[in-house]
PDB file of C-alpha atoms in Angstrom:
ATOM      1  CA  ASN A   1       0.000   0.000   0.000  1.00  0.00           C
ATOM      2  CA  ALA A   2       1.826   3.102  -1.286  1.00  0.00           C
ATOM      3  CA  GLY A   3      -0.290   5.752   0.514  1.00  0.00           C
ATOM      4  CA  VAL A   4       0.310   9.243  -0.913  1.00  0.00           C
ATOM      5  CA  THR A   5       2.890   9.456  -3.716  1.00  0.00           C
ATOM      6  CA  GLN A   6       4.372  12.713  -4.950  1.00  0.00           C
ATOM      7  CA  THR A   7       6.541  13.253  -8.011  1.00  0.00           C
ATOM      8  CA  PRO A   8       9.067  14.623  -8.601  1.00  0.00           C
ATOM      9  CA  LYS A   9      10.976  14.754  -5.307  1.00  0.00           C
ATOM     10  CA  PHE A  10      13.199  17.618  -6.477  1.00  0.00           C
ATOM     11  CA  GLN A  11      12.797  20.233  -9.208  1.00  0.00           C
ATOM     12  CA  VAL A  12      14.631  23.358 -10.301  1.00  0.00           C
ATOM     13  CA  LEU A  13      12.735  25.811 -12.483  1.00  0.00           C
ATOM     14  CA  LYS A  14      13.612  29.072 -14.143  1.00  0.00           C
ATOM     15  CA  THR A  15      11.449  32.096 -13.452  1.00  0.00           C
ATOM     16  CA  GLY A  16       8.466  32.069 -15.788  1.00  0.00           C
ATOM     17  CA  GLN A  17       8.475  28.335 -16.466  1.00  0.00           C
ATOM     18  CA  SER A  18       5.435  26.237 -15.745  1.00  0.00           C
ATOM     19  CA  MET A  19       5.227  22.753 -14.292  1.00  0.00           C
ATOM     20  CA  THR A  20       2.899  20.268 -12.653  1.00  0.00           C
ATOM     21  CA  LEU A  21       3.514  18.567  -9.326  1.00  0.00           C
ATOM     22  CA  GLN A  22       1.885  15.173  -9.281  1.00  0.00           C
ATOM     23  CA  CYS A  23       0.056  13.611  -6.343  1.00  0.00           C
ATOM     24  CA  ALA A  24      -1.655  10.251  -6.220  1.00  0.00           C
ATOM     25  CA  GLN A  25      -3.226   8.295  -3.370  1.00  0.00           C
ATOM     26  CA  ASP A  26      -4.406   4.705  -3.269  1.00  0.00           C
ATOM     27  CA  MET A  27      -6.465   4.824  -0.069  1.00  0.00           C
ATOM     28  CA  ASN A  28      -9.741   5.841  -1.764  1.00  0.00           C
ATOM     29  CA  HIS A  29      -9.783   9.103   0.202  1.00  0.00           C
ATOM     30  CA  GLU A  30     -12.258  11.740  -0.871  1.00  0.00           C
ATOM     31  CA  TYR A  31     -10.332  14.655   0.606  1.00  0.00           C
ATOM     32  CA  MET A  32      -7.012  15.851  -0.828  1.00  0.00           C
ATOM     33  CA  SER A  33      -4.978  18.986  -0.165  1.00  0.00           C
ATOM     34  CA  TRP A  34      -1.777  20.783  -1.119  1.00  0.00           C
ATOM     35  CA  TYR A  35       0.433  22.569   1.416  1.00  0.00           C
ATOM     36  CA  ARG A  36       3.674  24.451   1.179  1.00  0.00           C
ATOM     37  CA  GLN A  37       6.241  24.561   3.943  1.00  0.00           C
ATOM     38  CA  ASP A  38       8.487  27.554   4.376  1.00  0.00           C
ATOM     39  CA  PRO A  39      11.036  28.136   7.163  1.00  0.00           C
ATOM     40  CA  GLY A  40       9.438  29.432  10.349  1.00  0.00           C
ATOM     41  CA  MET A  41       5.926  29.305   8.914  1.00  0.00           C
ATOM     42  CA  GLY A  42       4.766  25.742   9.313  1.00  0.00           C
ATOM     43  CA  LEU A  43       2.584  24.301   6.558  1.00  0.00           C
ATOM     44  CA  ARG A  44       0.122  26.531   4.731  1.00  0.00           C
ATOM     45  CA  LEU A  45      -2.822  25.330   2.681  1.00  0.00           C
ATOM     46  CA  ILE A  46      -2.716  26.144  -1.041  1.00  0.00           C
ATOM     47  CA  HIS A  47      -5.755  24.325  -2.485  1.00  0.00           C
ATOM     48  CA  TYR A  48      -7.959  21.464  -1.431  1.00  0.00           C
ATOM     49  CA  SER A  49     -10.580  19.134  -2.846  1.00  0.00           C
ATOM     50  CA  VAL A  50     -13.497  17.361  -1.188  1.00  0.00           C
ATOM     51  CA  GLY A  51     -14.061  15.006  -4.118  1.00  0.00           C
ATOM     52  CA  ALA A  52     -13.641  14.507  -7.848  1.00  0.00           C
ATOM     53  CA  GLY A  53     -14.621  17.659  -9.711  1.00  0.00           C
ATOM     54  CA  ILE A  54     -14.667  19.849  -6.572  1.00  0.00           C
ATOM     55  CA  THR A  55     -11.789  22.121  -5.588  1.00  0.00           C
ATOM     56  CA  ASP A  56     -11.409  25.265  -3.517  1.00  0.00           C
ATOM     57  CA  GLN A  57      -8.760  27.742  -2.453  1.00  0.00           C
ATOM     58  CA  GLY A  58      -6.792  27.637   0.731  1.00  0.00           C
ATOM     59  CA  GLU A  59      -4.725  30.284   2.459  1.00  0.00           C
ATOM     60  CA  VAL A  60      -2.094  30.888  -0.267  1.00  0.00           C
ATOM     61  CA  PRO A  61      -3.634  29.993  -3.672  1.00  0.00           C
ATOM     62  CA  ASN A  62      -2.127  32.703  -5.896  1.00  0.00           C
ATOM     63  CA  GLY A  63       0.039  31.381  -8.707  1.00  0.00           C
ATOM     64  CA  TYR A  64      -1.292  27.820  -8.442  1.00  0.00           C
ATOM     65  CA  ASN A  65      -4.061  25.873 -10.171  1.00  0.00           C
ATOM     66  CA  VAL A  66      -5.541  22.495  -9.318  1.00  0.00           C
ATOM     67  CA  SER A  67      -8.046  20.088 -10.797  1.00  0.00           C
ATOM     68  CA  ARG A  68      -9.500  16.792  -9.574  1.00  0.00           C
ATOM     69  CA  SER A  69     -10.695  14.575 -12.376  1.00  0.00           C
ATOM     70  CA  THR A  70     -10.333  11.318 -10.414  1.00  0.00           C
ATOM     71  CA  THR A  71     -10.455  10.327  -6.757  1.00  0.00           C
ATOM     72  CA  GLU A  72      -6.824   9.185  -6.896  1.00  0.00           C
ATOM     73  CA  ASP A  73      -5.056  12.172  -8.458  1.00  0.00           C
ATOM     74  CA  PHE A  74      -4.722  15.810  -7.447  1.00  0.00           C
ATOM     75  CA  PRO A  75      -2.064  17.645  -9.499  1.00  0.00           C
ATOM     76  CA  LEU A  76      -0.807  21.120  -8.619  1.00  0.00           C
ATOM     77  CA  ARG A  77       0.110  23.416 -11.506  1.00  0.00           C
ATOM     78  CA  LEU A  78       2.468  26.360 -11.322  1.00  0.00           C
ATOM     79  CA  LEU A  79       1.489  28.650 -14.172  1.00  0.00           C
ATOM     80  CA  SER A  80       4.519  30.957 -14.260  1.00  0.00           C
ATOM     81  CA  ALA A  81       7.078  30.115 -11.596  1.00  0.00           C
ATOM     82  CA  ALA A  82       8.438  32.887  -9.372  1.00  0.00           C
ATOM     83  CA  PRO A  83      11.292  32.802  -6.822  1.00  0.00           C
ATOM     84  CA  SER A  84       8.671  33.283  -4.062  1.00  0.00           C
ATOM     85  CA  GLN A  85       7.366  29.815  -4.931  1.00  0.00           C
ATOM     86  CA  THR A  86      10.624  28.212  -3.833  1.00  0.00           C
ATOM     87  CA  SER A  87       9.381  25.898  -1.116  1.00  0.00           C
ATOM     88  CA  VAL A  88       8.701  22.321  -0.126  1.00  0.00           C
ATOM     89  CA  TYR A  89       5.289  21.134  -1.279  1.00  0.00           C
ATOM     90  CA  PHE A  90       3.267  18.436   0.427  1.00  0.00           C
ATOM     91  CA  CYS A  91       0.183  16.671  -0.791  1.00  0.00           C
ATOM     92  CA  ALA A  92      -2.197  15.123   1.747  1.00  0.00           C
ATOM     93  CA  SER A  93      -5.300  12.979   1.713  1.00  0.00           C
ATOM     94  CA  SER A  94      -7.870  12.049   4.332  1.00  0.00           C
ATOM     95  CA  TYR A  95     -11.174  10.278   4.839  1.00  0.00           C
ATOM     96  CA  SER A  96     -14.360  12.216   4.370  1.00  0.00           C
ATOM     97  CA  GLY A  97     -17.321  12.075   6.692  1.00  0.00           C
ATOM     98  CA  THR A  98     -18.394  13.716   9.895  1.00  0.00           C
ATOM     99  CA  ASP A  99     -15.735  12.258  12.171  1.00  0.00           C
ATOM    100  CA  ASN A 100     -12.510  14.084  12.849  1.00  0.00           C
ATOM    101  CA  THR A 101      -9.571  12.249  11.403  1.00  0.00           C
ATOM    102  CA  GLU A 102      -5.942  12.707  10.444  1.00  0.00           C
ATOM    103  CA  ALA A 103      -4.440  13.551   7.065  1.00  0.00           C
ATOM    104  CA  PHE A 104      -1.804  11.373   5.417  1.00  0.00           C
ATOM    105  CA  PHE A 105       1.059  13.190   3.724  1.00  0.00           C
ATOM    106  CA  GLY A 106       3.336  12.428   0.809  1.00  0.00           C
ATOM    107  CA  GLN A 107       7.109  12.735   1.069  1.00  0.00           C
ATOM    108  CA  GLY A 108       7.172  16.181  -0.484  1.00  0.00           C
ATOM    109  CA  THR A 109       8.545  17.956  -3.551  1.00  0.00           C
ATOM    110  CA  ARG A 110      11.399  20.391  -3.014  1.00  0.00           C
ATOM    111  CA  LEU A 111      11.048  23.142  -5.616  1.00  0.00           C
ATOM    112  CA  THR A 112      13.650  25.812  -6.330  1.00  0.00           C
ATOM    113  CA  VAL A 113      12.854  28.683  -8.680  1.00  0.00           C
ATOM    114  CA  VAL A 114      15.884  30.597  -9.962  1.00  0.00           C
TER     115      VAL A 114
ATOM    116  CA  ASP B   1      -3.305  35.909  11.656  1.00  0.00           C
ATOM    117  CA  GLN B   2      -1.581  32.865  13.129  1.00  0.00           C
ATOM    118  CA  GLN B   3      -4.419  30.796  14.571  1.00  0.00           C
ATOM    119  CA  VAL B   4      -2.092  28.076  15.855  1.00  0.00           C
ATOM    120  CA  LYS B   5       1.207  29.103  17.426  1.00  0.00           C
ATOM    121  CA  GLN B   6       4.248  27.212  18.575  1.00  0.00           C
ATOM    122  CA  ASN B   7       6.437  29.809  20.200  1.00  0.00           C
ATOM    123  CA  SER B   8       9.489  27.639  20.779  1.00  0.00           C
ATOM    124  CA  PRO B   9      11.380  27.037  17.528  1.00  0.00           C
ATOM    125  CA  SER B  10      13.650  24.485  19.172  1.00  0.00           C
ATOM    126  CA  LEU B  11      13.992  22.330  22.268  1.00  0.00           C
ATOM    127  CA  SER B  12      16.891  20.217  23.475  1.00  0.00           C
ATOM    128  CA  VAL B  13      16.307  17.391  25.975  1.00  0.00           C
ATOM    129  CA  GLN B  14      18.499  14.687  27.440  1.00  0.00           C
ATOM    130  CA  GLU B  15      17.699  11.106  26.549  1.00  0.00           C
ATOM    131  CA  GLY B  16      15.420   9.492  29.097  1.00  0.00           C
ATOM    132  CA  ARG B  17      13.992  12.772  30.358  1.00  0.00           C
ATOM    133  CA  ILE B  18      10.592  14.286  29.568  1.00  0.00           C
ATOM    134  CA  SER B  19      10.081  16.449  26.478  1.00  0.00           C
ATOM    135  CA  ILE B  20       7.263  19.004  26.618  1.00  0.00           C
ATOM    136  CA  LEU B  21       6.205  20.753  23.443  1.00  0.00           C
ATOM    137  CA  ASN B  22       3.696  23.576  23.660  1.00  0.00           C
ATOM    138  CA  CYS B  23       1.052  24.958  21.325  1.00  0.00           C
ATOM    139  CA  ASP B  24      -1.401  27.845  21.661  1.00  0.00           C
ATOM    140  CA  TYR B  25      -4.446  28.624  19.542  1.00  0.00           C
ATOM    141  CA  THR B  26      -6.691  31.621  19.107  1.00  0.00           C
ATOM    142  CA  ASN B  27      -9.752  30.198  17.322  1.00  0.00           C
ATOM    143  CA  SER B  28     -12.259  29.060  19.959  1.00  0.00           C
ATOM    144  CA  MET B  29     -14.144  27.096  17.268  1.00  0.00           C
ATOM    145  CA  PHE B  30     -11.352  24.526  17.030  1.00  0.00           C
ATOM    146  CA  ASP B  31     -12.598  21.263  18.536  1.00  0.00           C
ATOM    147  CA  TYR B  32      -9.938  18.800  17.454  1.00  0.00           C
ATOM    148  CA  PHE B  33      -6.160  18.966  17.536  1.00  0.00           C
ATOM    149  CA  LEU B  34      -3.431  16.859  16.006  1.00  0.00           C
ATOM    150  CA  TRP B  35       0.304  16.498  16.478  1.00  0.00           C
ATOM    151  CA  TYR B  36       2.498  15.570  13.533  1.00  0.00           C
ATOM    152  CA  LYS B  37       6.129  14.513  13.557  1.00  0.00           C
ATOM    153  CA  LYS B  38       8.431  15.289  10.650  1.00  0.00           C
ATOM    154  CA  TYR B  39      11.866  13.934   9.864  1.00  0.00           C
ATOM    155  CA  PRO B  40      14.115  15.696   7.304  1.00  0.00           C
ATOM    156  CA  ALA B  41      13.244  14.943   3.670  1.00  0.00           C
ATOM    157  CA  GLU B  42      10.043  13.147   4.703  1.00  0.00           C
ATOM    158  CA  GLY B  43       6.421  14.145   4.917  1.00  0.00           C
ATOM    159  CA  PRO B  44       4.706  14.801   8.261  1.00  0.00           C
ATOM    160  CA  THR B  45       3.354  11.684   9.957  1.00  0.00           C
ATOM    161  CA  PHE B  46       0.432  11.668  12.354  1.00  0.00           C
ATOM    162  CA  LEU B  47       1.402  11.160  15.993  1.00  0.00           C
ATOM    163  CA  ILE B  48      -1.552  11.728  18.301  1.00  0.00           C
ATOM    164  CA  SER B  49      -4.764  13.733  18.478  1.00  0.00           C
ATOM    165  CA  ILE B  50      -7.224  15.034  21.029  1.00  0.00           C
ATOM    166  CA  SER B  51     -10.857  16.050  20.874  1.00  0.00           C
ATOM    167  CA  SER B  52     -12.061  19.112  22.755  1.00  0.00           C
ATOM    168  CA  ILE B  53     -14.367  16.917  24.845  1.00  0.00           C
ATOM    169  CA  LYS B  54     -11.250  15.487  26.510  1.00  0.00           C
ATOM    170  CA  ASP B  55      -8.426  17.107  28.413  1.00  0.00           C
ATOM    171  CA  LYS B  56      -5.931  14.283  27.977  1.00  0.00           C
ATOM    172  CA  ASN B  57      -5.115  11.579  25.460  1.00  0.00           C
ATOM    173  CA  GLU B  58      -2.360   9.035  25.900  1.00  0.00           C
ATOM    174  CA  ASP B  59      -0.650   6.683  23.446  1.00  0.00           C
ATOM    175  CA  GLY B  60       2.374   4.860  24.806  1.00  0.00           C
ATOM    176  CA  ARG B  61       5.127   7.370  25.533  1.00  0.00           C
ATOM    177  CA  PHE B  62       3.100  10.235  24.085  1.00  0.00           C
ATOM    178  CA  THR B  63       0.460  12.214  25.969  1.00  0.00           C
ATOM    179  CA  VAL B  64      -1.359  15.302  24.796  1.00  0.00           C
ATOM    180  CA  PHE B  65      -3.012  17.668  27.269  1.00  0.00           C
ATOM    181  CA  LEU B  66      -5.640  20.230  26.341  1.00  0.00           C
ATOM    182  CA  ASN B  67      -6.532  23.294  28.406  1.00  0.00           C
ATOM    183  CA  LYS B  68      -9.514  24.846  26.642  1.00  0.00           C
ATOM    184  CA  SER B  69      -9.833  27.832  28.938  1.00  0.00           C
ATOM    185  CA  ALA B  70      -6.235  28.805  28.228  1.00  0.00           C
ATOM    186  CA  LYS B  71      -6.439  27.738  24.556  1.00  0.00           C
ATOM    187  CA  HIS B  72      -3.297  25.730  25.104  1.00  0.00           C
ATOM    188  CA  LEU B  73      -2.177  22.197  24.396  1.00  0.00           C
ATOM    189  CA  SER B  74       1.022  20.362  25.106  1.00  0.00           C
ATOM    190  CA  LEU B  75       2.669  17.155  23.976  1.00  0.00           C
ATOM    191  CA  HIS B  76       4.616  15.167  26.554  1.00  0.00           C
ATOM    192  CA  ILE B  77       7.106  12.495  25.526  1.00  0.00           C
ATOM    193  CA  VAL B  78       8.302  10.231  28.333  1.00  0.00           C
ATOM    194  CA  PRO B  79      10.956   8.904  28.244  1.00  0.00           C
ATOM    195  CA  SER B  80      12.550  10.765  25.357  1.00  0.00           C
ATOM    196  CA  GLN B  81      14.560   8.679  22.911  1.00  0.00           C
ATOM    197  CA  PRO B  82      17.078   9.667  20.197  1.00  0.00           C
ATOM    198  CA  GLY B  83      14.586   8.622  17.507  1.00  0.00           C
ATOM    199  CA  ASP B  84      12.233  11.318  18.788  1.00  0.00           C
ATOM    200  CA  SER B  85      14.534  13.983  17.345  1.00  0.00           C
ATOM    201  CA  ALA B  86      12.364  15.630  14.693  1.00  0.00           C
ATOM    202  CA  VAL B  87      10.218  18.680  14.019  1.00  0.00           C
ATOM    203  CA  TYR B  88       6.814  18.554  15.715  1.00  0.00           C
ATOM    204  CA  PHE B  89       3.798  20.423  14.398  1.00  0.00           C
ATOM    205  CA  CYS B  90       0.495  20.957  16.117  1.00  0.00           C
ATOM    206  CA  ALA B  91      -2.502  21.441  13.848  1.00  0.00           C
ATOM    207  CA  ALA B  92      -6.258  21.920  13.924  1.00  0.00           C
ATOM    208  CA  PRO B  93      -8.898  21.415  11.219  1.00  0.00           C
ATOM    209  CA  LEU B  94     -10.853  24.532  10.268  1.00  0.00           C
ATOM    210  CA  PHE B  95     -13.946  22.335  10.189  1.00  0.00           C
ATOM    211  CA  GLN B  96     -14.678  18.649  10.492  1.00  0.00           C
ATOM    212  CA  GLY B  97     -12.615  16.581   8.148  1.00  0.00           C
ATOM    213  CA  ALA B  98      -8.895  16.972   7.697  1.00  0.00           C
ATOM    214  CA  GLN B  99      -8.799  18.660   4.303  1.00  0.00           C
ATOM    215  CA  LYS B 100      -8.170  22.124   5.776  1.00  0.00           C
ATOM    216  CA  LEU B 101      -5.589  21.957   8.530  1.00  0.00           C
ATOM    217  CA  VAL B 102      -4.071  25.000  10.189  1.00  0.00           C
ATOM    218  CA  PHE B 103      -0.525  24.345  11.387  1.00  0.00           C
ATOM    219  CA  GLY B 104       1.752  25.878  13.954  1.00  0.00           C
ATOM    220  CA  GLN B 105       5.271  26.900  12.972  1.00  0.00           C
ATOM    221  CA  GLY B 106       6.816  23.734  14.365  1.00  0.00           C
ATOM    222  CA  THR B 107       9.286  22.952  17.147  1.00  0.00           C
ATOM    223  CA  ARG B 108      12.549  21.167  16.413  1.00  0.00           C
ATOM    224  CA  LEU B 109      13.194  18.636  19.181  1.00  0.00           C
ATOM    225  CA  THR B 110      16.715  17.332  19.690  1.00  0.00           C
ATOM    226  CA  ILE B 111      17.299  14.438  22.066  1.00  0.00           C
ATOM    227  CA  ASN B 112      20.863  14.328  23.353  1.00  0.00           C
ATOM    228  CA  PRO B 113      22.437  11.021  24.436  1.00  0.00           C
TER     229      PRO B 113
END
C-alpha cells in the first residue's frame, strides 16, 4: 500500500516556467490537499478538494491551479514560476465524513525557482 | 493571523527525560487537535490527536493535554529517545474533516544522548 505518492521529489525551475507537481493516493480518500512549507511558517494550505470535480482555495492559492478529475489524483500546476514559490510542497489525503480524522502526507517535492 | 502558534522554535532534551512541546491557539471554534512529527526529507506523519471533549489523550510514551480555557495544548514524551529527534507540528482542522488543517510553525526537538 503506497499511501500518498508525490513526483518529482526535487525540481529546479527558471522564473516564468510552468510545471505540474503530481500527487496520487491509493487509499480511496475523498479529501485531498496541497500545502507548502516555508522556514518558520509551518505548513500553509494552497488548495484542497473534497471530491472529484470539486476544488477550492486555501490560504495561499495565488500562482497555483488544481483540478481533480479522479479520486486518486490531485495535481498542482504552477502557471509561471516565481522565486517566491521556492518551497517544499506536500500533498495530503484524508477520509471524508463527519468524524474528525488525520491527514496522510506524501514525502514532499522540493522546488527551487531561480 | 496565526491561529495556531508554537512559540518555541527548538527544544533540546536529554535522553530518558521528559520532552514538553507547547502549542497555543486563538480560534475558539477549534474542537480537534493533532500532532504531527516530521523527519528531514520526509512528509509529516500523524502522531496523536485530542478532541475538545477530553483534556488528555495518551498513546504509549506520548500524551497530549488540552486546556480549553487557556487555549493551550502540550505534547509530553516520556521517556525521550534519540529517535524522537524531529520537528513537531500541532494542527487543527478549520472544520470537520482533515482537508483544511491550520498548522503551527513547528518545534525542532533534539534528544541528546
